[in-house]
């Protein structure tokens, strides 16, 4: 304890002399940072340099406001601490305002099939990890557009992907570790469409360093023609660290709207009932959800939300919002199949089980659980059962009902075994439910059964149908 006072004294001497000096230096470096940031990302002309030091000059205040507004900060027009903090964050090197290239307008690819080439690699990640992340990142965009991609190994691809440090042959040298992570060029010939990643970053598969998949998905959005979004939830928001880890690599509605405004929605899948000669299919998620003929593949609750699965997508209905969100399944759970058969949530295990054919998968929130898919016969179904139509978990009894054709089985979730005495006839125990089921879920003690565009609300205690509704009645159309 003898040393303590001395340390304190030293500190008083050193610390009290320091602040003035330091704040002056901070002020200086903040002004340099501001000038650099506004020039790089907010189209501040070089002729404006003289004004930057006079922070209160009109044009600079306006630029600061523009930046604060874009990045979702409080618009003060002043270089406050939040603003300084944001300027230190890792981000994409593409400007937020103004054009990255001299090409005016909204460039987009005039073809739907594009090639890409991974020209070289970082040493931070195994090559196959980079390969698979690039593939995943492209798939995220492919899901919601008519665009398709194929990889080439030599020659000039539409999208050339490189890792480089500092000066690397364009007018935008990288800046060493931190700050600028990558940049990409909008569609067009030559360098356009290309994506460059700063190899002075520490690229990782997880969130411990800079997550490569996340940055790649963002940069490829530029390669396809998207600019930055002011929506902090969007993949195209310019700052890196508001997006947390690989679980978050998915498009927001803002990204989907953006990319579909350039390329439109994906073509209807071959097994969909839309006739090829009919007018344009409605934009997924918006018009389709209010189609009175809408049916679902499967429905499940997930942590208080309801997920309505259809082909490659699902609607996500929360009780907070009136209009459901619409997402590709793969943007949350890349290994899940499309066109699933059944899904149910076991709330006590915080798990959702997803069925397709004779396999099932388990997810927890937006994570896929290890050890899946498993065969449905491990649950105790006889070999004659090839697929499940619908499933419901009864929270109260901790039992799951599996519906297959006109029969149902009951599974004890506590004992993890199929109950004896099944299958039974659906129509006998669920009077009023006599058509083949597509989907089912439980909410507030009621069972909701879906068959085509009809929905039956069933009271399991009274053992009767209490309402007949349209399948999409949950969407407030
Ligand atoms: C990758 O290729 C680019 C363009 O040819 C070059 O500038 C860069 O230095 C290369 N990077 C590595 C890590 O070899
Ligand atoms: Zn960007
Ligand atoms: Zn570059």
Short mmCIF file of C-alpha atoms and ligand atoms in Angstrom, two decimals:
data_model
loop_
_atom_site.label_atom_id
_atom_site.label_comp_id
_atom_site.label_asym_id
_atom_site.label_seq_id
_atom_site.Cartn_x
_atom_site.Cartn_y
_atom_site.Cartn_z
CA UNK A 1 0.00 0.00 0.00
CA UNK A 2 2.99 2.30 0.43
CA UNK A 3 3.22 2.91 -3.29
CA UNK A 4 -0.27 4.12 -3.77
CA UNK A 5 0.04 7.78 -2.74
CA UNK A 6 3.08 8.20 -4.90
CA UNK A 7 1.26 6.87 -7.89
CA UNK A 8 -1.63 9.16 -7.22
CA UNK A 9 0.65 12.14 -6.90
CA UNK A 10 2.38 11.32 -10.11
CA UNK A 11 -0.93 11.15 -11.78
CA UNK A 12 -2.09 14.47 -10.47
CA UNK A 13 1.04 16.09 -11.82
CA UNK A 14 0.96 14.36 -15.15
CA UNK A 15 -2.75 14.37 -15.71
CA UNK A 16 -3.44 17.94 -14.82
CA UNK A 17 -0.87 19.26 -17.22
CA UNK A 18 -2.14 17.09 -20.04
CA UNK A 19 -5.78 17.88 -20.86
CA UNK A 20 -5.37 21.24 -22.57
CA UNK A 21 -2.60 20.02 -24.72
CA UNK A 22 -4.46 16.86 -25.63
CA UNK A 23 -7.77 18.42 -26.45
CA UNK A 24 -6.04 20.84 -28.79
CA UNK A 25 -4.38 17.96 -30.55
CA UNK A 26 -7.63 15.96 -30.63
CA UNK A 27 -9.40 18.91 -32.11
CA UNK A 28 -6.79 19.11 -34.85
CA UNK A 29 -6.92 15.45 -35.70
CA UNK A 30 -10.72 15.49 -35.65
CA UNK A 31 -10.74 18.31 -38.18
CA UNK A 32 -8.40 16.33 -40.42
CA UNK A 33 -10.61 13.31 -40.02
CA UNK A 34 -13.73 15.33 -40.84
CA UNK A 35 -12.21 16.83 -43.95
CA UNK A 36 -11.04 13.44 -45.14
CA UNK A 37 -14.40 11.78 -44.37
CA UNK A 38 -16.48 14.43 -46.09
CA UNK A 39 -14.21 14.42 -49.14
CA UNK A 40 -14.23 10.66 -49.44
CA UNK A 41 -17.83 9.85 -48.67
CA UNK A 42 -19.87 13.04 -48.96
CA UNK A 43 -18.61 14.60 -52.14
CA UNK A 44 -16.93 17.58 -50.43
CA UNK A 45 -14.98 19.47 -53.10
CA UNK A 46 -11.26 20.11 -52.51
CA UNK A 47 -11.99 23.83 -52.86
CA UNK A 48 -13.95 23.57 -49.61
CA UNK A 49 -10.86 22.77 -47.54
CA UNK A 50 -10.45 26.33 -46.38
CA UNK A 51 -13.86 26.19 -44.71
CA UNK A 52 -13.43 22.95 -42.83
CA UNK A 53 -11.40 24.52 -40.01
CA UNK A 54 -14.17 27.04 -39.49
CA UNK A 55 -16.66 24.42 -38.41
CA UNK A 56 -19.46 26.93 -38.21
CA UNK A 57 -19.28 27.94 -41.84
CA UNK A 58 -22.56 27.25 -43.62
CA UNK A 59 -21.45 24.73 -46.27
CA UNK A 60 -19.55 22.59 -43.75
CA UNK A 61 -22.41 22.56 -41.25
CA UNK A 62 -24.65 21.44 -44.09
CA UNK A 63 -22.28 18.64 -45.02
CA UNK A 64 -22.01 17.50 -41.40
CA UNK A 65 -25.81 17.47 -41.20
CA UNK A 66 -26.01 15.48 -44.42
CA UNK A 67 -23.64 12.89 -43.01
CA UNK A 68 -25.43 12.70 -39.65
CA UNK A 69 -28.73 12.23 -41.40
CA UNK A 70 -27.39 9.53 -43.70
CA UNK A 71 -25.79 7.52 -40.92
CA UNK A 72 -28.78 7.80 -38.59
CA UNK A 73 -27.12 10.09 -36.02
CA UNK A 74 -28.69 13.02 -34.23
CA UNK A 75 -28.56 15.91 -36.70
CA UNK A 76 -26.70 18.65 -34.82
CA UNK A 77 -24.50 20.03 -37.59
CA UNK A 78 -21.72 19.92 -34.99
CA UNK A 79 -18.74 17.67 -34.64
CA UNK A 80 -20.12 16.06 -31.47
CA UNK A 81 -18.69 12.94 -29.86
CA UNK A 82 -21.13 10.51 -31.56
CA UNK A 83 -20.13 11.90 -34.93
CA UNK A 84 -16.42 11.62 -34.16
CA UNK A 85 -16.95 8.05 -32.99
CA UNK A 86 -18.74 7.08 -36.18
CA UNK A 87 -15.93 8.50 -38.30
CA UNK A 88 -13.55 6.07 -36.59
CA UNK A 89 -15.65 3.03 -37.41
CA UNK A 90 -14.83 0.40 -40.00
CA UNK A 91 -16.81 0.88 -43.15
CA UNK A 92 -17.14 0.34 -46.85
CA UNK A 93 -14.96 2.59 -49.01
CA UNK A 94 -17.75 3.45 -51.44
CA UNK A 95 -19.09 6.99 -50.89
CA UNK A 96 -22.49 7.59 -49.30
CA UNK A 97 -23.24 10.56 -51.50
CA UNK A 98 -22.12 11.31 -55.03
CA UNK A 99 -20.87 8.95 -57.67
CA UNK A 100 -18.10 6.49 -57.14
CA UNK A 101 -17.28 6.46 -60.81
CA UNK A 102 -17.91 9.02 -63.48
CA UNK A 103 -20.86 6.99 -64.75
CA UNK A 104 -24.04 8.92 -64.16
CA UNK A 105 -27.46 7.43 -63.61
CA UNK A 106 -28.24 4.06 -62.12
CA UNK A 107 -26.06 1.51 -63.84
CA UNK A 108 -27.33 -2.07 -63.87
CA UNK A 109 -26.38 -5.21 -65.73
CA UNK A 110 -28.29 -5.59 -68.97
CA UNK A 111 -28.02 -9.39 -68.77
CA UNK A 112 -29.18 -11.70 -66.00
CA UNK A 113 -26.40 -14.28 -66.17
CA UNK A 114 -23.14 -12.97 -64.74
CA UNK A 115 -19.70 -14.45 -64.31
CA UNK A 116 -17.36 -13.99 -61.39
CA UNK A 117 -13.75 -14.85 -60.75
CA UNK A 118 -11.83 -14.99 -57.49
CA UNK A 119 -8.53 -13.62 -58.74
CA UNK A 120 -6.53 -14.07 -55.54
CA UNK A 121 -6.92 -14.80 -51.87
CA UNK A 122 -6.15 -13.55 -48.38
CA UNK A 123 -3.92 -15.62 -46.14
CA UNK A 124 -6.32 -15.10 -43.24
CA UNK A 125 -8.81 -17.71 -44.47
CA UNK A 126 -8.58 -21.09 -46.17
CA UNK A 127 -9.30 -20.75 -49.88
CA UNK A 128 -12.39 -22.90 -49.75
CA UNK A 129 -13.80 -20.64 -47.03
CA UNK A 130 -13.42 -17.63 -49.32
CA UNK A 131 -14.91 -19.62 -52.21
CA UNK A 132 -17.92 -20.70 -50.21
CA UNK A 133 -18.53 -17.27 -48.67
CA UNK A 134 -18.48 -15.63 -52.10
CA UNK A 135 -20.91 -18.26 -53.32
CA UNK A 136 -23.18 -17.66 -50.31
CA UNK A 137 -22.99 -13.89 -50.72
CA UNK A 138 -24.06 -14.16 -54.37
CA UNK A 139 -26.82 -16.57 -53.46
CA UNK A 140 -28.32 -14.02 -51.07
CA UNK A 141 -28.89 -11.70 -54.07
CA UNK A 142 -29.76 -14.49 -56.47
CA UNK A 143 -32.68 -15.57 -54.24
CA UNK A 144 -34.55 -12.31 -54.70
CA UNK A 145 -33.76 -11.49 -58.35
CA UNK A 146 -33.70 -13.19 -61.76
CA UNK A 147 -29.87 -12.98 -61.62
CA UNK A 148 -27.70 -16.10 -61.80
CA UNK A 149 -23.94 -16.43 -61.40
CA UNK A 150 -21.28 -18.80 -62.57
CA UNK A 151 -17.65 -18.94 -61.62
CA UNK A 152 -14.81 -18.77 -64.10
CA UNK A 153 -11.15 -19.41 -63.35
CA UNK A 154 -9.37 -17.36 -65.96
CA UNK A 155 -9.92 -14.40 -68.21
CA UNK A 156 -12.13 -11.42 -67.57
CA UNK A 157 -15.28 -12.03 -65.52
CA UNK A 158 -18.04 -9.48 -64.97
CA UNK A 159 -17.18 -9.48 -61.28
CA UNK A 160 -13.46 -9.79 -60.50
CA UNK A 161 -12.77 -10.34 -56.81
CA UNK A 162 -9.35 -9.43 -55.40
CA UNK A 163 -7.60 -8.93 -52.10
CA UNK A 164 -5.06 -6.12 -52.12
CA UNK A 165 -3.30 -3.66 -49.82
CA UNK A 166 -2.72 0.09 -50.17
CA UNK A 167 -2.27 1.23 -53.79
CA UNK A 168 -3.71 -1.51 -55.99
CA UNK A 169 -4.18 -0.16 -59.44
CA UNK A 170 -7.24 2.05 -59.08
CA UNK A 171 -7.63 5.58 -57.73
CA UNK A 172 -8.71 4.40 -54.31
CA UNK A 173 -5.75 3.03 -52.35
CA UNK A 174 -6.60 1.10 -49.21
CA UNK A 175 -5.67 2.53 -45.84
CA UNK A 176 -4.06 -0.26 -43.81
CA UNK A 177 -5.86 -1.98 -40.92
CA UNK A 178 -9.28 -0.61 -39.89
CA UNK A 179 -11.50 2.07 -41.40
CA UNK A 180 -11.95 1.17 -45.08
CA UNK A 181 -12.50 -2.57 -45.42
CA UNK A 182 -13.38 -2.97 -49.08
CA UNK A 183 -14.95 -1.27 -52.06
CA UNK A 184 -16.70 -2.31 -55.23
CA UNK A 185 -17.69 -0.77 -58.53
CA UNK A 186 -21.15 -0.54 -60.04
CA UNK A 187 -22.10 -2.63 -63.11
CA UNK A 188 -20.27 -2.06 -66.38
CA UNK A 189 -17.21 -3.17 -68.33
CA UNK A 190 -13.59 -3.26 -67.10
CA UNK A 191 -13.12 -2.44 -63.43
CA UNK A 192 -16.87 -1.98 -63.08
CA UNK A 193 -18.57 -4.76 -61.20
CA UNK A 194 -15.30 -5.64 -59.46
CA UNK A 195 -14.94 -6.00 -55.70
CA UNK A 196 -11.69 -5.26 -53.84
CA UNK A 197 -11.01 -6.32 -50.25
CA UNK A 198 -8.39 -4.67 -48.05
CA UNK A 199 -5.96 -7.45 -47.14
CA UNK A 200 -4.64 -5.43 -44.21
CA UNK A 201 -7.86 -6.35 -42.41
CA UNK A 202 -8.07 -9.51 -40.39
CA UNK A 203 -10.69 -11.50 -42.30
CA UNK A 204 -12.54 -14.20 -40.37
CA UNK A 205 -15.38 -16.65 -40.79
CA UNK A 206 -16.92 -15.57 -37.50
CA UNK A 207 -17.28 -12.19 -35.83
CA UNK A 208 -13.86 -12.21 -34.10
CA UNK A 209 -12.24 -10.20 -36.89
CA UNK A 210 -13.91 -8.68 -39.93
CA UNK A 211 -16.52 -11.15 -41.12
CA UNK A 212 -15.78 -11.84 -44.76
CA UNK A 213 -19.24 -13.10 -45.74
CA UNK A 214 -20.89 -9.97 -44.40
CA UNK A 215 -18.57 -7.58 -46.21
CA UNK A 216 -18.66 -9.67 -49.40
CA UNK A 217 -22.47 -9.67 -49.46
CA UNK A 218 -22.44 -5.87 -49.06
CA UNK A 219 -19.78 -5.27 -51.73
CA UNK A 220 -21.49 -7.57 -54.21
CA UNK A 221 -24.60 -5.45 -53.71
CA UNK A 222 -22.54 -2.57 -55.16
CA UNK A 223 -21.32 -4.84 -57.97
CA UNK A 224 -24.97 -5.37 -58.88
CA UNK A 225 -25.78 -1.67 -58.85
CA UNK A 226 -26.90 -0.76 -55.33
CA UNK A 227 -25.64 2.32 -53.51
CA UNK A 228 -25.55 2.81 -49.78
CA UNK A 229 -28.71 2.80 -47.74
CA UNK A 230 -29.47 5.06 -44.79
CA UNK A 231 -31.44 2.21 -43.22
CA UNK A 232 -29.28 0.95 -40.34
CA UNK A 233 -30.86 -2.51 -40.69
CA UNK A 234 -29.92 -2.80 -44.35
CA UNK A 235 -27.03 -4.84 -45.61
CA UNK A 236 -26.22 -1.79 -47.75
CA UNK A 237 -25.75 0.49 -44.73
CA UNK A 238 -22.16 1.74 -45.07
CA UNK A 239 -20.78 1.13 -41.56
CA UNK A 240 -19.55 -2.32 -40.61
CA UNK A 241 -20.07 -2.79 -36.92
CA UNK A 242 -23.77 -2.24 -36.60
CA UNK A 243 -24.05 -5.64 -38.32
CA UNK A 244 -23.18 -8.29 -35.81
CA UNK A 245 -21.63 -11.51 -36.94
CA UNK A 246 -22.48 -14.05 -39.61
CA UNK A 247 -25.95 -14.74 -38.24
CA UNK A 248 -26.89 -11.28 -39.43
CA UNK A 249 -25.94 -11.79 -43.06
CA UNK A 250 -29.30 -11.38 -44.66
CA UNK A 251 -31.16 -8.82 -46.69
CA UNK A 252 -33.57 -6.38 -45.14
CA UNK A 253 -36.74 -5.39 -46.95
CA UNK A 254 -34.88 -2.21 -47.92
CA UNK A 255 -32.19 -4.23 -49.76
CA UNK A 256 -34.82 -6.41 -51.44
CA UNK A 257 -36.81 -3.39 -52.61
CA UNK A 258 -33.58 -1.79 -53.88
CA UNK A 259 -32.34 -4.74 -55.90
CA UNK A 260 -35.81 -5.58 -57.22
CA UNK A 261 -36.23 -2.02 -58.42
CA UNK A 262 -33.28 -2.77 -60.73
CA UNK A 263 -33.93 -6.37 -61.74
CA UNK A 264 -37.41 -7.33 -60.59
CA UNK A 265 -38.31 -10.44 -58.58
CA UNK A 266 -37.09 -13.97 -59.33
CA UNK A 267 -39.05 -15.92 -61.93
CA UNK A 268 -41.91 -18.03 -60.54
CA UNK A 269 -40.69 -21.51 -59.62
CA UNK A 270 -41.60 -24.27 -62.10
CA UNK A 271 -44.06 -25.97 -59.75
CA UNK A 272 -45.95 -22.78 -58.98
CA UNK A 273 -49.44 -22.56 -60.42
CA UNK A 274 -48.72 -19.31 -62.29
CA UNK A 275 -49.23 -19.82 -66.03
CA UNK A 276 -46.29 -18.61 -68.05
CA UNK A 277 -48.56 -16.49 -70.22
CA UNK A 278 -50.18 -14.66 -67.37
CA UNK A 279 -49.08 -11.10 -66.68
CA UNK A 280 -45.94 -10.51 -64.58
CA UNK A 281 -46.08 -12.37 -61.28
CA UNK A 282 -46.62 -9.97 -58.39
CA UNK A 283 -43.55 -8.73 -56.53
CA UNK A 284 -42.86 -11.35 -53.89
CA UNK A 285 -43.89 -10.52 -50.41
CA UNK A 286 -45.93 -7.45 -51.17
CA UNK A 287 -48.70 -8.25 -53.63
CA UNK A 288 -48.50 -12.03 -53.29
CA UNK A 289 -49.26 -12.00 -49.60
CA UNK A 290 -52.69 -10.47 -50.22
CA UNK A 291 -53.64 -12.86 -53.00
CA UNK A 292 -56.86 -14.55 -51.81
CA UNK A 293 -55.64 -17.81 -53.36
CA UNK A 294 -52.45 -17.82 -51.28
CA UNK A 295 -51.55 -21.12 -49.63
CA UNK A 296 -48.56 -22.04 -47.48
CA UNK A 297 -46.04 -24.88 -47.36
CA UNK A 298 -45.61 -24.80 -43.59
CA UNK A 299 -46.12 -22.48 -40.63
CA UNK A 300 -44.38 -22.32 -37.28
CA UNK A 301 -44.06 -19.95 -34.39
CA UNK A 302 -40.56 -18.82 -33.47
CA UNK A 303 -39.96 -16.96 -30.21
CA UNK A 304 -43.35 -15.26 -30.32
CA UNK A 305 -43.29 -14.55 -34.06
CA UNK A 306 -45.04 -16.56 -36.77
CA UNK A 307 -43.18 -17.80 -39.84
CA UNK A 308 -45.21 -18.60 -42.98
CA UNK A 309 -43.13 -20.64 -45.42
CA UNK A 310 -43.74 -20.63 -49.17
CA UNK A 311 -41.32 -21.99 -51.78
CA UNK A 312 -37.92 -20.33 -51.20
CA UNK A 313 -39.26 -17.57 -48.97
CA UNK A 314 -41.08 -16.93 -45.76
CA UNK A 315 -43.15 -14.16 -44.26
CA UNK A 316 -42.20 -13.19 -40.74
CA UNK A 317 -45.09 -11.87 -38.70
CA UNK A 318 -44.36 -10.20 -35.40
CA UNK A 319 -47.00 -8.84 -33.10
CA UNK A 320 -45.35 -5.43 -33.21
CA UNK A 321 -45.83 -4.84 -36.92
CA UNK A 322 -48.90 -4.86 -39.10
CA UNK A 323 -47.17 -5.87 -42.32
CA UNK A 324 -45.06 -9.04 -42.26
CA UNK A 325 -41.44 -9.04 -43.45
CA UNK A 326 -40.57 -11.20 -46.44
CA UNK A 327 -37.23 -13.01 -46.69
CA UNK A 328 -35.51 -15.80 -48.57
CA UNK A 329 -35.21 -18.82 -46.26
CA UNK A 330 -31.53 -19.12 -47.10
CA UNK A 331 -30.71 -15.67 -45.82
CA UNK A 332 -31.43 -16.87 -42.28
CA UNK A 333 -30.67 -20.59 -42.55
CA UNK A 334 -28.45 -21.33 -45.56
CA UNK A 335 -28.71 -25.12 -45.28
CA UNK A 336 -32.49 -25.37 -45.10
CA UNK A 337 -34.21 -26.59 -48.27
CA UNK A 338 -36.93 -24.65 -50.08
CA UNK A 339 -40.48 -25.94 -50.47
CA UNK A 340 -40.59 -27.42 -46.97
CA UNK A 341 -43.43 -29.69 -45.83
CA UNK A 342 -43.96 -28.96 -42.14
CA UNK A 343 -42.53 -27.00 -39.22
CA UNK A 344 -43.20 -26.68 -35.51
CA UNK A 345 -41.66 -25.01 -32.51
CA UNK A 346 -40.94 -26.73 -29.22
CA UNK A 347 -40.92 -23.64 -27.04
CA UNK A 348 -39.52 -25.49 -24.03
CA UNK A 349 -36.43 -26.40 -26.06
CA UNK A 350 -36.28 -23.08 -27.95
CA UNK A 351 -36.13 -25.09 -31.16
CA UNK A 352 -37.99 -25.14 -34.44
CA UNK A 353 -38.05 -28.39 -36.41
CA UNK A 354 -38.34 -28.19 -40.19
CA UNK A 355 -39.45 -31.13 -42.34
CA UNK A 356 -38.99 -31.90 -45.99
CA UNK A 357 -39.41 -35.38 -47.46
CA UNK A 358 -37.97 -37.95 -45.12
CA UNK A 359 -35.59 -35.51 -43.40
CA UNK A 360 -35.82 -32.89 -40.71
CA UNK A 361 -33.65 -30.02 -39.51
CA UNK A 362 -33.50 -28.11 -36.24
CA UNK A 363 -32.98 -24.37 -35.83
CA UNK A 364 -32.66 -22.13 -32.81
CA UNK A 365 -33.31 -18.46 -33.58
CA UNK A 366 -31.25 -17.83 -36.66
CA UNK A 367 -28.79 -20.64 -35.97
CA UNK A 368 -28.91 -24.05 -37.55
CA UNK A 369 -28.35 -26.79 -35.00
CA UNK A 370 -25.56 -29.31 -35.53
CA UNK A 371 -26.27 -32.96 -36.19
CA UNK A 372 -29.08 -32.39 -38.70
CA UNK A 373 -30.74 -33.24 -41.04
CA UNK A 374 -31.95 -36.51 -39.51
CA UNK A 375 -34.31 -39.09 -40.92
CA UNK A 376 -37.96 -38.81 -39.90
CA UNK A 377 -37.96 -42.52 -39.14
CA UNK A 378 -35.73 -41.85 -36.12
CA UNK A 379 -38.88 -40.29 -34.61
CA UNK A 380 -40.71 -43.57 -34.87
CA UNK A 381 -42.65 -43.30 -38.14
CA UNK A 382 -43.15 -46.51 -40.11
CA UNK A 383 -41.28 -46.80 -43.42
CA UNK A 384 -44.53 -46.18 -45.35
CA UNK A 385 -44.50 -42.53 -44.23
CA UNK A 386 -42.49 -40.60 -46.82
CA UNK A 387 -43.34 -37.04 -45.77
CA UNK A 388 -45.19 -35.02 -43.15
CA UNK A 389 -47.96 -32.62 -44.22
CA UNK A 390 -48.16 -30.49 -41.09
CA UNK A 391 -47.16 -30.49 -37.42
CA UNK A 392 -48.36 -28.76 -34.26
CA UNK A 393 -46.76 -28.65 -30.85
CA UNK A 394 -49.22 -28.53 -27.96
CA UNK A 395 -47.43 -26.48 -25.28
CA UNK A 396 -49.76 -27.53 -22.54
CA UNK A 397 -49.40 -31.26 -23.05
CA UNK A 398 -45.81 -31.11 -24.40
CA UNK A 399 -46.93 -33.30 -27.30
CA UNK A 400 -46.49 -32.88 -31.03
CA UNK A 401 -49.14 -33.86 -33.54
CA UNK A 402 -47.89 -34.97 -36.95
CA UNK A 403 -50.41 -34.97 -39.79
CA UNK A 404 -49.86 -37.30 -42.73
CA UNK A 405 -52.59 -37.63 -45.37
CA UNK A 406 -55.79 -38.44 -43.42
CA UNK A 407 -54.00 -39.75 -40.31
CA UNK A 408 -52.09 -38.30 -37.42
CA UNK A 409 -49.43 -39.43 -34.97
CA UNK A 410 -48.65 -38.02 -31.54
CA UNK A 411 -45.10 -37.61 -30.27
CA UNK A 412 -44.19 -37.16 -26.60
CA UNK A 413 -41.57 -34.39 -26.52
CA UNK A 414 -40.61 -35.11 -22.91
CA UNK A 415 -39.95 -38.80 -23.46
CA UNK A 416 -38.82 -38.21 -27.02
CA UNK A 417 -40.88 -41.07 -28.34
CA UNK A 418 -43.92 -41.71 -30.50
CA UNK A 419 -46.98 -42.59 -28.43
CA UNK A 420 -48.51 -46.03 -28.82
CA UNK A 421 -51.91 -46.42 -30.44
CA UNK A 422 -51.21 -44.19 -33.44
CA UNK A 423 -51.87 -43.35 -36.24
CA UNK A 424 -55.48 -42.28 -35.80
CA UNK A 425 -57.94 -40.71 -38.23
CA UNK A 426 -57.76 -36.90 -38.31
CA UNK A 427 -61.46 -36.53 -39.11
CA UNK A 428 -62.43 -38.51 -36.01
CA UNK A 429 -60.44 -36.55 -33.44
CA UNK A 430 -60.49 -33.17 -35.21
CA UNK A 431 -64.07 -32.96 -36.44
CA UNK A 432 -64.38 -30.45 -39.27
CA UNK A 433 -60.80 -30.97 -40.47
CA UNK A 434 -61.27 -33.24 -43.42
CA UNK A 435 -59.17 -31.90 -46.26
CA UNK A 436 -55.49 -32.61 -46.77
CA UNK A 437 -53.41 -30.24 -44.64
CA UNK A 438 -50.63 -27.94 -45.85
CA UNK A 439 -49.65 -26.34 -42.58
CA UNK A 440 -50.66 -25.90 -38.95
CA UNK A 441 -49.65 -24.01 -35.84
CA UNK A 442 -50.83 -23.23 -32.34
CA UNK A 443 -51.61 -19.78 -30.98
CA UNK A 444 -53.23 -18.83 -27.67
CA UNK A 445 -54.61 -22.32 -27.17
CA UNK A 446 -56.19 -22.61 -30.62
CA UNK A 447 -54.96 -24.87 -33.40
CA UNK A 448 -54.91 -23.27 -36.86
CA UNK A 449 -55.11 -25.69 -39.75
CA UNK A 450 -54.37 -24.63 -43.33
CA UNK A 451 -55.58 -26.33 -46.47
CA UNK A 452 -55.14 -24.43 -49.72
CA UNK A 453 -56.50 -20.94 -49.32
CA UNK A 454 -58.67 -21.92 -46.32
CA UNK A 455 -57.82 -21.78 -42.66
CA UNK A 456 -59.67 -23.49 -39.81
CA UNK A 457 -59.47 -22.27 -36.26
CA UNK A 458 -59.94 -25.27 -34.01
CA UNK A 459 -60.56 -25.32 -30.28
CA UNK A 460 -58.87 -28.48 -28.99
CA UNK A 461 -60.84 -28.46 -25.72
CA UNK A 462 -64.28 -28.04 -27.28
CA UNK A 463 -63.10 -30.27 -30.15
CA UNK A 464 -64.67 -28.13 -32.83
CA UNK A 465 -63.90 -25.63 -35.57
CA UNK A 466 -64.60 -22.14 -34.25
CA UNK A 467 -63.83 -20.06 -37.36
CA UNK A 468 -63.18 -20.57 -41.05
CA UNK A 469 -60.85 -17.93 -42.47
CA UNK A 470 -58.72 -17.13 -45.50
CA UNK A 471 -55.23 -18.60 -45.18
CA UNK A 472 -53.66 -15.15 -45.33
CA UNK A 473 -55.91 -13.64 -42.65
CA UNK A 474 -52.80 -13.09 -40.47
CA UNK A 475 -51.42 -10.51 -42.91
CA UNK A 476 -54.00 -7.74 -42.40
CA UNK A 477 -54.55 -7.36 -46.12
C1 LIG B 1 -4.37 -9.57 -56.17
O1 LIG B 1 -4.52 -9.02 -57.47
C2 LIG B 1 -4.56 -7.60 -57.50
C3 LIG B 1 -4.87 -7.19 -58.92
O2 LIG B 1 -4.08 -7.87 -59.83
C4 LIG B 1 -3.24 -7.04 -56.99
O3 LIG B 1 -3.29 -5.63 -57.00
C5 LIG B 1 -3.02 -7.55 -55.58
O4 LIG B 1 -1.79 -7.12 -55.08
C6 LIG B 1 -3.10 -9.08 -55.52
N1 LIG B 1 -3.12 -9.46 -54.12
C7 LIG B 1 -2.49 -10.51 -53.62
C8 LIG B 1 -2.71 -10.80 -52.20
O5 LIG B 1 -1.74 -11.20 -54.31
ZN1 LIG B 2 -20.56 -0.10 -49.51
ZN1 LIG B 3 -9.79 -0.96 -55.46
#
